[in-house]
Amino acid sequence: MCIICVNNLMSGRDYPTAGDSLYVSIKAKLDSGDKVVLDMSDVPFLPSMFLNVSIGRLIKETSADYVKNNITFRNIRLSDAQRVRDYVERFRY
Amino acid sequence: MVIRFDNKDRLWWLEKISELYYNQDIRRGELIFDFSGLEVENIGPEHIAPLACLVETLSNHKVRVSIKKNSPVGDYLASDIKLSHYWKGHKNYSESTSNNVLNLWRINESEIEVHPRRVGDFFKSRFKGKDLSAVTLSLTESYYNVQDHSKCLGNAFSMISYDEESNFLNVTVCDFGVGIPTTVRSVLRNLDDCSALQKAIEDNFSIRSKSYNAGKGLGNIRSLCCEKNSYMWIVSKKAILVANANQEKVMQSSFDFPGTWIYYRIPLSLLPEEDYVEDFMW
């Protein structure tokens, strides 16, 4: 299991660029057989332009079930947890 | 030439601004805006943001705009909102003297993520322990929509106020760009303005102009207005959309708004407490 600190990736980057960095980080870990835990400490919120190029892109390339089976979160705000669940359930491409 | 604003009704205000926008005769010389018939409590972000867009247009055409003084609203716009700072002073943001107003902000790319954080910080001290992420999220989505789709050439403003009595937040984002219907028609050609606006707020609809667009932006804003007494209005070109907790209604407007005006009102009393999940379960 590999932990990625999302706020570290967000610092100093706009949301689309940070989302792209997150995608690259997650992909590298998943491709090497690791499952991923996204640590959401200090993350301000999760806008669509961040999710679309990270989690959304992964769903497009794999599936919602694959994302759910291989990625989880910790220290996530309750409202963001619900947002992520809704996002993955409703994602269509 | 004196232009009178003497009606607080939002649609009257937007129609008036639209008429002035399309009136080529006023694009010369000097204009004086007269707000004598109004009281300060009659106007809010939903009036001031589109007014700012109009002033920006006139200013770009070298029209000198001034506000008639010695009226409550005239003095409020001059002293509290500090309108002159945005044109004479060339500022994108100037702090209001009012505790309940997050003043006009000229939407610009370099501050597009800074301003929502500024808003969050502004309200954090007032609502300690409350989860404000939905508010800052909705602003970020709105501002990115303006940046990505409006083609407004910098003519876009946002303003936020907090109504202490009712505990509501009033947010307006306005641009003088191509309008949502025009943008939607770039991918779905035969839609009229109302159908196009209706399409735009459908979940997952996106013109995909950028890699990070996937049709979640307006939906995120819409989802905020699902609580009792909250609502969202959008006026864009000849279409008006009104959405609240129970329904959405789209209707044809009697005027052609030269861009997009989004106004939403959300109850802060229903903001959740800031709570965290240590171990997330799907």
Tab-separated table of C-alpha atoms in Angstrom:
chain	number	residue	atom	x	y	z
A	1	MET	CA	0.000	0.000	0.000
A	2	CYS	CA	1.416	3.364	-0.978
A	3	ILE	CA	0.438	6.718	0.538
A	4	ILE	CA	0.351	9.843	-1.617
A	5	CYS	CA	0.017	13.223	0.117
A	6	VAL	CA	-2.299	15.120	-2.183
A	7	ASN	CA	-1.664	18.556	-0.654
A	8	ASN	CA	2.035	18.246	-1.501
A	9	LEU	CA	1.094	17.778	-5.153
A	10	MET	CA	-1.324	20.718	-5.038
A	11	SER	CA	1.134	23.194	-3.523
A	12	GLY	CA	2.310	25.750	-6.042
A	13	ARG	CA	0.290	24.289	-8.909
A	14	ASP	CA	-3.046	25.206	-10.432
A	15	TYR	CA	-5.761	22.573	-10.129
A	16	PRO	CA	-5.468	21.056	-13.625
A	17	THR	CA	-1.678	20.753	-13.311
A	18	ALA	CA	-1.949	19.325	-9.774
A	19	GLY	CA	-4.544	16.832	-10.988
A	20	ASP	CA	-2.226	15.760	-13.763
A	21	SER	CA	0.604	15.256	-11.255
A	22	LEU	CA	-1.688	13.175	-9.077
A	23	TYR	CA	-2.671	11.024	-12.049
A	24	VAL	CA	0.994	10.390	-12.901
A	25	SER	CA	1.798	9.489	-9.279
A	26	ILE	CA	-1.161	7.161	-8.901
A	27	LYS	CA	-0.570	5.476	-12.261
A	28	ALA	CA	3.080	4.772	-11.416
A	29	LYS	CA	2.102	3.057	-8.174
A	30	LEU	CA	-0.769	1.083	-9.645
A	31	ASP	CA	1.348	-0.064	-12.579
A	32	SER	CA	3.885	-1.449	-10.140
A	33	GLY	CA	1.223	-3.451	-8.369
A	34	ASP	CA	0.657	-1.193	-5.363
A	35	LYS	CA	-2.693	-0.082	-4.069
A	36	VAL	CA	-2.899	3.624	-3.288
A	37	VAL	CA	-4.045	5.609	-0.274
A	38	LEU	CA	-4.585	9.312	-0.945
A	39	ASP	CA	-3.895	11.323	2.188
A	40	MET	CA	-6.132	14.375	1.995
A	41	SER	CA	-4.747	16.293	4.990
A	42	ASP	CA	-4.916	20.089	4.388
A	43	VAL	CA	-6.488	19.706	0.946
A	44	PRO	CA	-8.792	22.738	0.600
A	45	PHE	CA	-11.410	21.104	-1.663
A	46	LEU	CA	-11.758	18.975	-4.795
A	47	PRO	CA	-12.893	20.945	-7.839
A	48	SER	CA	-13.886	19.258	-11.078
A	49	MET	CA	-10.839	20.517	-12.980
A	50	PHE	CA	-8.671	18.591	-10.500
A	51	LEU	CA	-10.768	15.423	-10.358
A	52	ASN	CA	-11.356	15.211	-14.114
A	53	VAL	CA	-7.649	14.937	-14.973
A	54	SER	CA	-6.793	12.602	-12.090
A	55	ILE	CA	-9.505	10.239	-10.868
A	56	GLY	CA	-11.686	10.871	-13.924
A	57	ARG	CA	-8.849	10.043	-16.292
A	58	LEU	CA	-8.156	6.817	-14.407
A	59	ILE	CA	-11.817	5.830	-14.636
A	60	LYS	CA	-11.752	6.492	-18.383
A	61	GLU	CA	-8.675	4.336	-18.831
A	62	THR	CA	-9.793	1.544	-16.534
A	63	SER	CA	-13.205	1.572	-14.819
A	64	ALA	CA	-14.982	2.922	-11.762
A	65	ASP	CA	-14.707	-0.485	-10.097
A	66	TYR	CA	-10.961	-0.604	-10.717
A	67	VAL	CA	-10.577	2.806	-9.061
A	68	LYS	CA	-12.677	1.726	-6.090
A	69	ASN	CA	-10.714	-1.498	-5.667
A	70	ASN	CA	-7.295	0.123	-5.846
A	71	ILE	CA	-7.587	3.618	-4.426
A	72	THR	CA	-8.816	4.784	-1.068
A	73	PHE	CA	-8.557	7.957	0.986
A	74	ARG	CA	-7.626	8.945	4.503
A	75	ASN	CA	-8.032	12.163	6.510
A	76	ILE	CA	-10.627	13.292	4.020
A	77	ARG	CA	-13.258	15.881	4.866
A	78	LEU	CA	-16.703	14.279	5.166
A	79	SER	CA	-18.160	16.475	2.411
A	80	ASP	CA	-15.249	15.652	0.092
A	81	ALA	CA	-15.715	11.943	0.786
A	82	GLN	CA	-19.310	12.229	-0.365
A	83	ARG	CA	-18.254	14.330	-3.325
A	84	VAL	CA	-15.738	11.708	-4.445
A	85	ARG	CA	-18.291	8.891	-4.090
A	86	ASP	CA	-20.845	10.874	-6.127
A	87	TYR	CA	-18.200	11.768	-8.687
A	88	VAL	CA	-17.138	8.186	-9.288
A	89	GLU	CA	-20.721	6.923	-9.409
A	90	ARG	CA	-21.853	9.587	-11.878
A	91	PHE	CA	-18.773	9.797	-14.097
A	92	ARG	CA	-19.519	9.317	-17.785
A	93	TYR	CA	-17.118	9.952	-20.596
B	1	MET	CA	-26.241	62.221	-20.327
B	2	VAL	CA	-27.916	61.005	-17.137
B	3	ILE	CA	-28.940	57.336	-16.900
B	4	ARG	CA	-31.421	56.567	-14.126
B	5	PHE	CA	-31.531	53.263	-12.280
B	6	ASP	CA	-34.692	53.499	-10.223
B	7	ASN	CA	-35.918	49.924	-9.980
B	8	LYS	CA	-34.431	47.223	-7.728
B	9	ASP	CA	-35.949	44.309	-9.661
B	10	ARG	CA	-33.119	42.077	-10.923
B	11	LEU	CA	-34.548	41.412	-14.356
B	12	TRP	CA	-35.365	45.097	-14.844
B	13	TRP	CA	-31.774	45.886	-13.920
B	14	LEU	CA	-30.353	43.313	-16.362
B	15	GLU	CA	-32.660	44.511	-19.135
B	16	LYS	CA	-31.603	48.102	-18.510
B	17	ILE	CA	-27.930	47.122	-18.644
B	18	SER	CA	-28.529	45.148	-21.844
B	19	GLU	CA	-30.227	48.152	-23.498
B	20	LEU	CA	-27.349	50.402	-22.529
B	21	TYR	CA	-24.814	47.849	-23.779
B	22	TYR	CA	-26.378	47.721	-27.257
B	23	ASN	CA	-27.028	51.480	-27.471
B	24	GLN	CA	-24.220	52.804	-29.639
B	25	ASP	CA	-25.381	56.407	-29.099
B	26	ILE	CA	-24.172	56.434	-25.498
B	27	ARG	CA	-20.687	55.258	-26.395
B	28	ARG	CA	-19.332	58.749	-26.584
B	29	GLY	CA	-18.693	61.557	-24.157
B	30	GLU	CA	-19.806	61.249	-20.592
B	31	LEU	CA	-22.477	59.364	-18.670
B	32	ILE	CA	-23.778	59.989	-15.184
B	33	PHE	CA	-25.477	57.070	-13.423
B	34	ASP	CA	-28.234	58.249	-11.113
B	35	PHE	CA	-29.397	55.860	-8.379
B	36	SER	CA	-31.495	58.404	-6.506
B	37	GLY	CA	-34.630	56.268	-6.417
B	38	LEU	CA	-32.999	53.379	-4.574
B	39	GLU	CA	-31.896	52.496	-1.064
B	40	VAL	CA	-28.722	50.552	-0.262
B	41	GLU	CA	-30.694	47.552	0.987
B	42	ASN	CA	-32.354	47.344	-2.432
B	43	ILE	CA	-29.183	46.386	-4.257
B	44	GLY	CA	-26.656	43.611	-3.900
B	45	PRO	CA	-24.043	41.623	-5.817
B	46	GLU	CA	-26.650	40.653	-8.400
B	47	HIS	CA	-26.965	44.318	-9.382
B	48	ILE	CA	-23.400	45.515	-8.896
B	49	ALA	CA	-21.521	42.789	-10.808
B	50	PRO	CA	-23.398	43.346	-14.116
B	51	LEU	CA	-23.147	47.109	-13.587
B	52	ALA	CA	-19.379	46.663	-13.342
B	53	CYS	CA	-19.369	44.732	-16.633
B	54	LEU	CA	-21.254	47.612	-18.280
B	55	VAL	CA	-18.829	50.190	-16.886
B	56	GLU	CA	-15.934	48.049	-18.169
B	57	THR	CA	-17.457	48.062	-21.676
B	58	LEU	CA	-18.008	51.823	-21.609
B	59	SER	CA	-14.557	52.419	-20.187
B	60	ASN	CA	-13.034	50.349	-23.001
B	61	HIS	CA	-14.797	52.724	-25.421
B	62	LYS	CA	-13.317	55.728	-23.598
B	63	VAL	CA	-16.693	56.809	-22.234
B	64	ARG	CA	-16.313	58.720	-18.991
B	65	VAL	CA	-18.698	57.258	-16.396
B	66	SER	CA	-19.487	58.905	-13.093
B	67	ILE	CA	-22.026	58.332	-10.326
B	68	LYS	CA	-24.359	61.062	-9.195
B	69	LYS	CA	-23.473	61.792	-5.598
B	70	ASN	CA	-25.615	62.579	-2.583
B	71	SER	CA	-27.847	59.555	-2.901
B	72	PRO	CA	-27.576	56.505	-0.611
B	73	VAL	CA	-26.678	54.076	-3.389
B	74	GLY	CA	-24.459	56.573	-5.207
B	75	ASP	CA	-22.474	57.212	-2.048
B	76	TYR	CA	-22.372	53.487	-1.222
B	77	LEU	CA	-20.936	52.609	-4.643
B	78	ALA	CA	-18.410	55.415	-4.402
B	79	SER	CA	-17.253	55.016	-0.798
B	80	ASP	CA	-17.959	51.410	0.260
B	81	ILE	CA	-17.610	49.554	-3.032
B	82	LYS	CA	-14.990	52.053	-4.262
B	83	LEU	CA	-15.934	51.677	-7.909
B	84	SER	CA	-13.369	54.218	-9.058
B	85	HIS	CA	-10.553	51.930	-7.835
B	86	TYR	CA	-11.415	49.462	-10.559
B	87	TRP	CA	-11.162	51.913	-13.437
B	88	LYS	CA	-9.261	55.004	-12.414
B	89	GLY	CA	-7.152	52.912	-10.051
B	90	HIS	CA	-6.883	49.898	-12.417
B	91	LYS	CA	-7.355	47.476	-9.548
B	92	ASN	CA	-8.846	43.981	-9.826
B	93	TYR	CA	-9.954	43.955	-6.204
B	94	SER	CA	-10.470	46.589	-3.535
B	95	GLU	CA	-11.605	45.711	-0.023
B	96	SER	CA	-15.018	47.017	0.886
B	97	THR	CA	-15.544	48.941	4.092
B	98	SER	CA	-18.545	46.736	4.837
B	99	ASN	CA	-18.036	43.664	7.054
B	100	ASN	CA	-20.554	41.663	5.116
B	101	VAL	CA	-19.296	42.210	1.622
B	102	LEU	CA	-16.574	40.429	-0.265
B	103	ASN	CA	-16.155	43.198	-2.757
B	104	LEU	CA	-16.180	43.202	-6.530
B	105	TRP	CA	-13.395	41.171	-8.064
B	106	ARG	CA	-12.448	41.472	-11.711
B	107	ILE	CA	-12.049	37.820	-12.709
B	108	ASN	CA	-8.560	37.269	-14.042
B	109	GLU	CA	-6.489	34.195	-14.768
B	110	SER	CA	-3.640	34.964	-12.405
B	111	GLU	CA	-5.947	35.109	-9.366
B	112	ILE	CA	-8.468	32.484	-10.380
B	113	GLU	CA	-7.565	30.190	-7.484
B	114	VAL	CA	-6.479	32.982	-5.142
B	115	HIS	CA	-9.855	34.695	-4.906
B	116	PRO	CA	-11.872	31.645	-3.765
B	117	ARG	CA	-9.297	31.139	-1.009
B	118	ARG	CA	-9.653	34.815	-0.127
B	119	VAL	CA	-13.405	34.249	0.166
B	120	GLY	CA	-12.869	31.164	2.309
B	121	ASP	CA	-10.547	33.069	4.662
B	122	PHE	CA	-13.019	35.966	4.844
B	123	PHE	CA	-15.777	33.707	6.115
B	124	LYS	CA	-13.672	31.298	8.161
B	125	SER	CA	-13.504	33.639	11.129
B	126	ARG	CA	-17.256	34.190	11.038
B	127	PHE	CA	-18.158	30.528	10.778
B	128	LYS	CA	-15.607	28.790	12.954
B	129	GLY	CA	-15.656	25.043	12.640
B	130	LYS	CA	-17.962	25.092	9.624
B	131	ASP	CA	-17.165	23.321	6.375
B	132	LEU	CA	-17.027	26.120	3.788
B	133	SER	CA	-15.563	23.965	1.024
B	134	ALA	CA	-18.856	23.898	-0.916
B	135	VAL	CA	-18.809	27.694	-1.162
B	136	THR	CA	-15.198	27.976	-2.309
B	137	LEU	CA	-15.699	25.017	-4.628
B	138	SER	CA	-18.681	26.667	-6.338
B	139	LEU	CA	-16.687	29.868	-6.859
B	140	THR	CA	-13.721	28.010	-8.322
B	141	GLU	CA	-16.029	26.167	-10.727
B	142	SER	CA	-17.722	29.444	-11.747
B	143	TYR	CA	-14.461	31.274	-12.335
B	144	TYR	CA	-12.967	28.450	-14.379
B	145	ASN	CA	-16.176	28.400	-16.473
B	146	VAL	CA	-15.698	32.096	-17.220
B	147	GLN	CA	-12.044	31.577	-18.066
B	148	ASP	CA	-12.587	28.522	-20.246
B	149	HIS	CA	-15.812	29.329	-22.068
B	150	SER	CA	-16.871	32.970	-21.958
B	151	LYS	CA	-14.337	34.635	-24.325
B	152	CYS	CA	-15.147	37.809	-22.400
B	153	LEU	CA	-11.705	39.408	-22.909
B	154	GLY	CA	-11.373	40.230	-19.233
B	155	ASN	CA	-14.844	41.705	-18.805
B	156	ALA	CA	-16.080	39.570	-15.920
B	157	PHE	CA	-16.793	40.373	-12.294
B	158	SER	CA	-17.810	38.520	-9.175
B	159	MET	CA	-19.203	39.804	-5.911
B	160	ILE	CA	-20.381	38.175	-2.702
B	161	SER	CA	-22.369	39.419	0.240
B	162	TYR	CA	-23.501	37.880	3.457
B	163	ASP	CA	-26.983	38.627	4.766
B	164	GLU	CA	-26.583	38.403	8.512
B	165	GLU	CA	-30.287	38.572	9.247
B	166	SER	CA	-31.280	35.625	7.107
B	167	ASN	CA	-27.874	33.886	7.289
B	168	PHE	CA	-27.636	33.611	3.531
B	169	LEU	CA	-24.727	34.033	1.176
B	170	ASN	CA	-25.440	35.883	-2.090
B	171	VAL	CA	-23.010	35.198	-4.925
B	172	THR	CA	-22.974	36.740	-8.374
B	173	VAL	CA	-20.649	35.973	-11.275
B	174	CYS	CA	-21.181	38.021	-14.423
B	175	ASP	CA	-19.349	38.249	-17.721
B	176	PHE	CA	-19.905	40.042	-21.022
B	177	GLY	CA	-18.754	37.177	-23.153
B	178	VAL	CA	-20.382	35.056	-25.824
B	179	GLY	CA	-23.037	33.600	-23.505
B	180	ILE	CA	-23.682	29.995	-22.512
B	181	PRO	CA	-26.077	29.301	-25.423
B	182	THR	CA	-23.433	30.340	-27.962
B	183	THR	CA	-20.880	28.057	-26.325
B	184	VAL	CA	-23.294	25.115	-26.251
B	185	ARG	CA	-24.172	25.679	-29.912
B	186	SER	CA	-20.524	25.217	-30.815
B	187	VAL	CA	-21.163	21.498	-30.265
B	188	LEU	CA	-24.964	21.239	-30.589
B	189	ARG	CA	-25.844	23.528	-33.442
B	190	ASN	CA	-29.594	23.691	-33.626
B	191	LEU	CA	-30.543	24.501	-30.065
B	192	ASP	CA	-32.300	27.742	-29.204
B	193	ASP	CA	-31.069	29.788	-26.256
B	194	CYS	CA	-33.408	28.157	-23.713
B	195	SER	CA	-32.659	24.597	-24.786
B	196	ALA	CA	-28.945	25.351	-24.845
B	197	LEU	CA	-28.991	26.774	-21.323
B	198	GLN	CA	-30.967	23.771	-20.088
B	199	LYS	CA	-28.388	21.485	-21.707
B	200	ALA	CA	-25.497	23.333	-20.093
B	201	ILE	CA	-26.512	22.429	-16.557
B	202	GLU	CA	-27.032	18.761	-17.343
B	203	ASP	CA	-24.622	16.579	-15.448
B	204	ASN	CA	-21.666	15.484	-17.589
B	205	PHE	CA	-22.448	17.877	-20.459
B	206	SER	CA	-19.296	19.624	-21.555
B	207	ILE	CA	-17.977	21.132	-24.756
B	208	ARG	CA	-14.613	19.698	-23.697
B	209	SER	CA	-12.712	22.774	-24.707
B	210	LYS	CA	-9.988	21.830	-22.263
B	211	SER	CA	-8.698	18.450	-21.092
B	212	TYR	CA	-9.996	19.130	-17.596
B	213	ASN	CA	-13.575	19.986	-18.682
B	214	ALA	CA	-15.970	17.118	-18.183
B	215	GLY	CA	-19.270	18.768	-17.377
B	216	LYS	CA	-19.246	18.911	-13.608
B	217	GLY	CA	-18.854	22.662	-13.117
B	218	LEU	CA	-22.382	24.075	-13.322
B	219	GLY	CA	-23.707	20.915	-11.685
B	220	ASN	CA	-21.555	21.548	-8.633
B	221	ILE	CA	-23.110	24.993	-8.309
B	222	ARG	CA	-26.614	23.643	-8.933
B	223	SER	CA	-26.206	21.035	-6.216
B	224	LEU	CA	-25.622	23.782	-3.658
B	225	CYS	CA	-29.116	25.105	-4.298
B	226	CYS	CA	-30.907	21.990	-3.197
B	227	GLU	CA	-31.587	23.241	0.310
B	228	LYS	CA	-34.784	24.975	1.314
B	229	ASN	CA	-34.850	28.676	0.381
B	230	SER	CA	-31.719	28.454	-1.737
B	231	TYR	CA	-31.885	29.127	-5.444
B	232	MET	CA	-29.875	29.822	-8.546
B	233	TRP	CA	-30.654	32.158	-11.419
B	234	ILE	CA	-28.845	32.176	-14.737
B	235	VAL	CA	-29.513	34.771	-17.429
B	236	SER	CA	-27.555	34.288	-20.627
B	237	LYS	CA	-28.440	35.760	-24.017
B	238	LYS	CA	-32.241	35.329	-24.325
B	239	ALA	CA	-32.631	32.553	-21.763
B	240	ILE	CA	-33.424	32.600	-18.067
B	241	LEU	CA	-33.053	29.595	-15.798
B	242	VAL	CA	-34.327	29.498	-12.237
B	243	ALA	CA	-33.505	26.501	-10.067
B	244	ASN	CA	-34.297	25.739	-6.465
B	245	ALA	CA	-34.517	22.682	-4.270
B	246	ASN	CA	-37.574	21.333	-6.032
B	247	GLN	CA	-37.442	22.331	-9.647
B	248	GLU	CA	-35.769	23.970	-12.590
B	249	LYS	CA	-37.549	26.280	-14.969
B	250	VAL	CA	-36.197	27.752	-18.206
B	251	MET	CA	-37.960	30.614	-19.955
B	252	GLN	CA	-37.346	33.007	-22.796
B	253	SER	CA	-36.226	36.464	-21.833
B	254	SER	CA	-37.648	39.683	-23.313
B	255	PHE	CA	-34.103	41.003	-23.735
B	256	ASP	CA	-30.769	39.756	-25.055
B	257	PHE	CA	-28.266	39.781	-22.198
B	258	PRO	CA	-24.781	40.358	-23.643
B	259	GLY	CA	-23.074	37.532	-21.743
B	260	THR	CA	-23.883	35.444	-18.676
B	261	TRP	CA	-25.115	36.392	-15.231
B	262	ILE	CA	-25.227	33.747	-12.526
B	263	TYR	CA	-26.709	34.551	-9.149
B	264	TYR	CA	-27.093	32.034	-6.364
B	265	ARG	CA	-28.182	32.249	-2.796
B	266	ILE	CA	-27.255	29.587	-0.274
B	267	PRO	CA	-28.078	29.195	3.408
B	268	LEU	CA	-25.059	29.237	5.671
B	269	SER	CA	-27.036	27.842	8.587
B	270	LEU	CA	-27.079	24.500	6.797
B	271	LEU	CA	-23.338	24.353	6.283
B	272	PRO	CA	-22.066	21.170	7.913
B	273	GLU	CA	-19.523	21.099	10.671
B	274	GLU	CA	-16.006	20.487	9.463
B	275	ASP	CA	-15.619	16.768	10.042
B	276	TYR	CA	-13.059	14.325	8.788
B	277	VAL	CA	-13.085	10.662	7.899
B	278	GLU	CA	-9.948	8.865	8.960
B	279	ASP	CA	-10.496	5.767	6.896
B	280	PHE	CA	-12.652	6.127	3.860
B	281	MET	CA	-15.029	3.428	2.637
B	282	TRP	CA	-16.466	3.420	-0.861
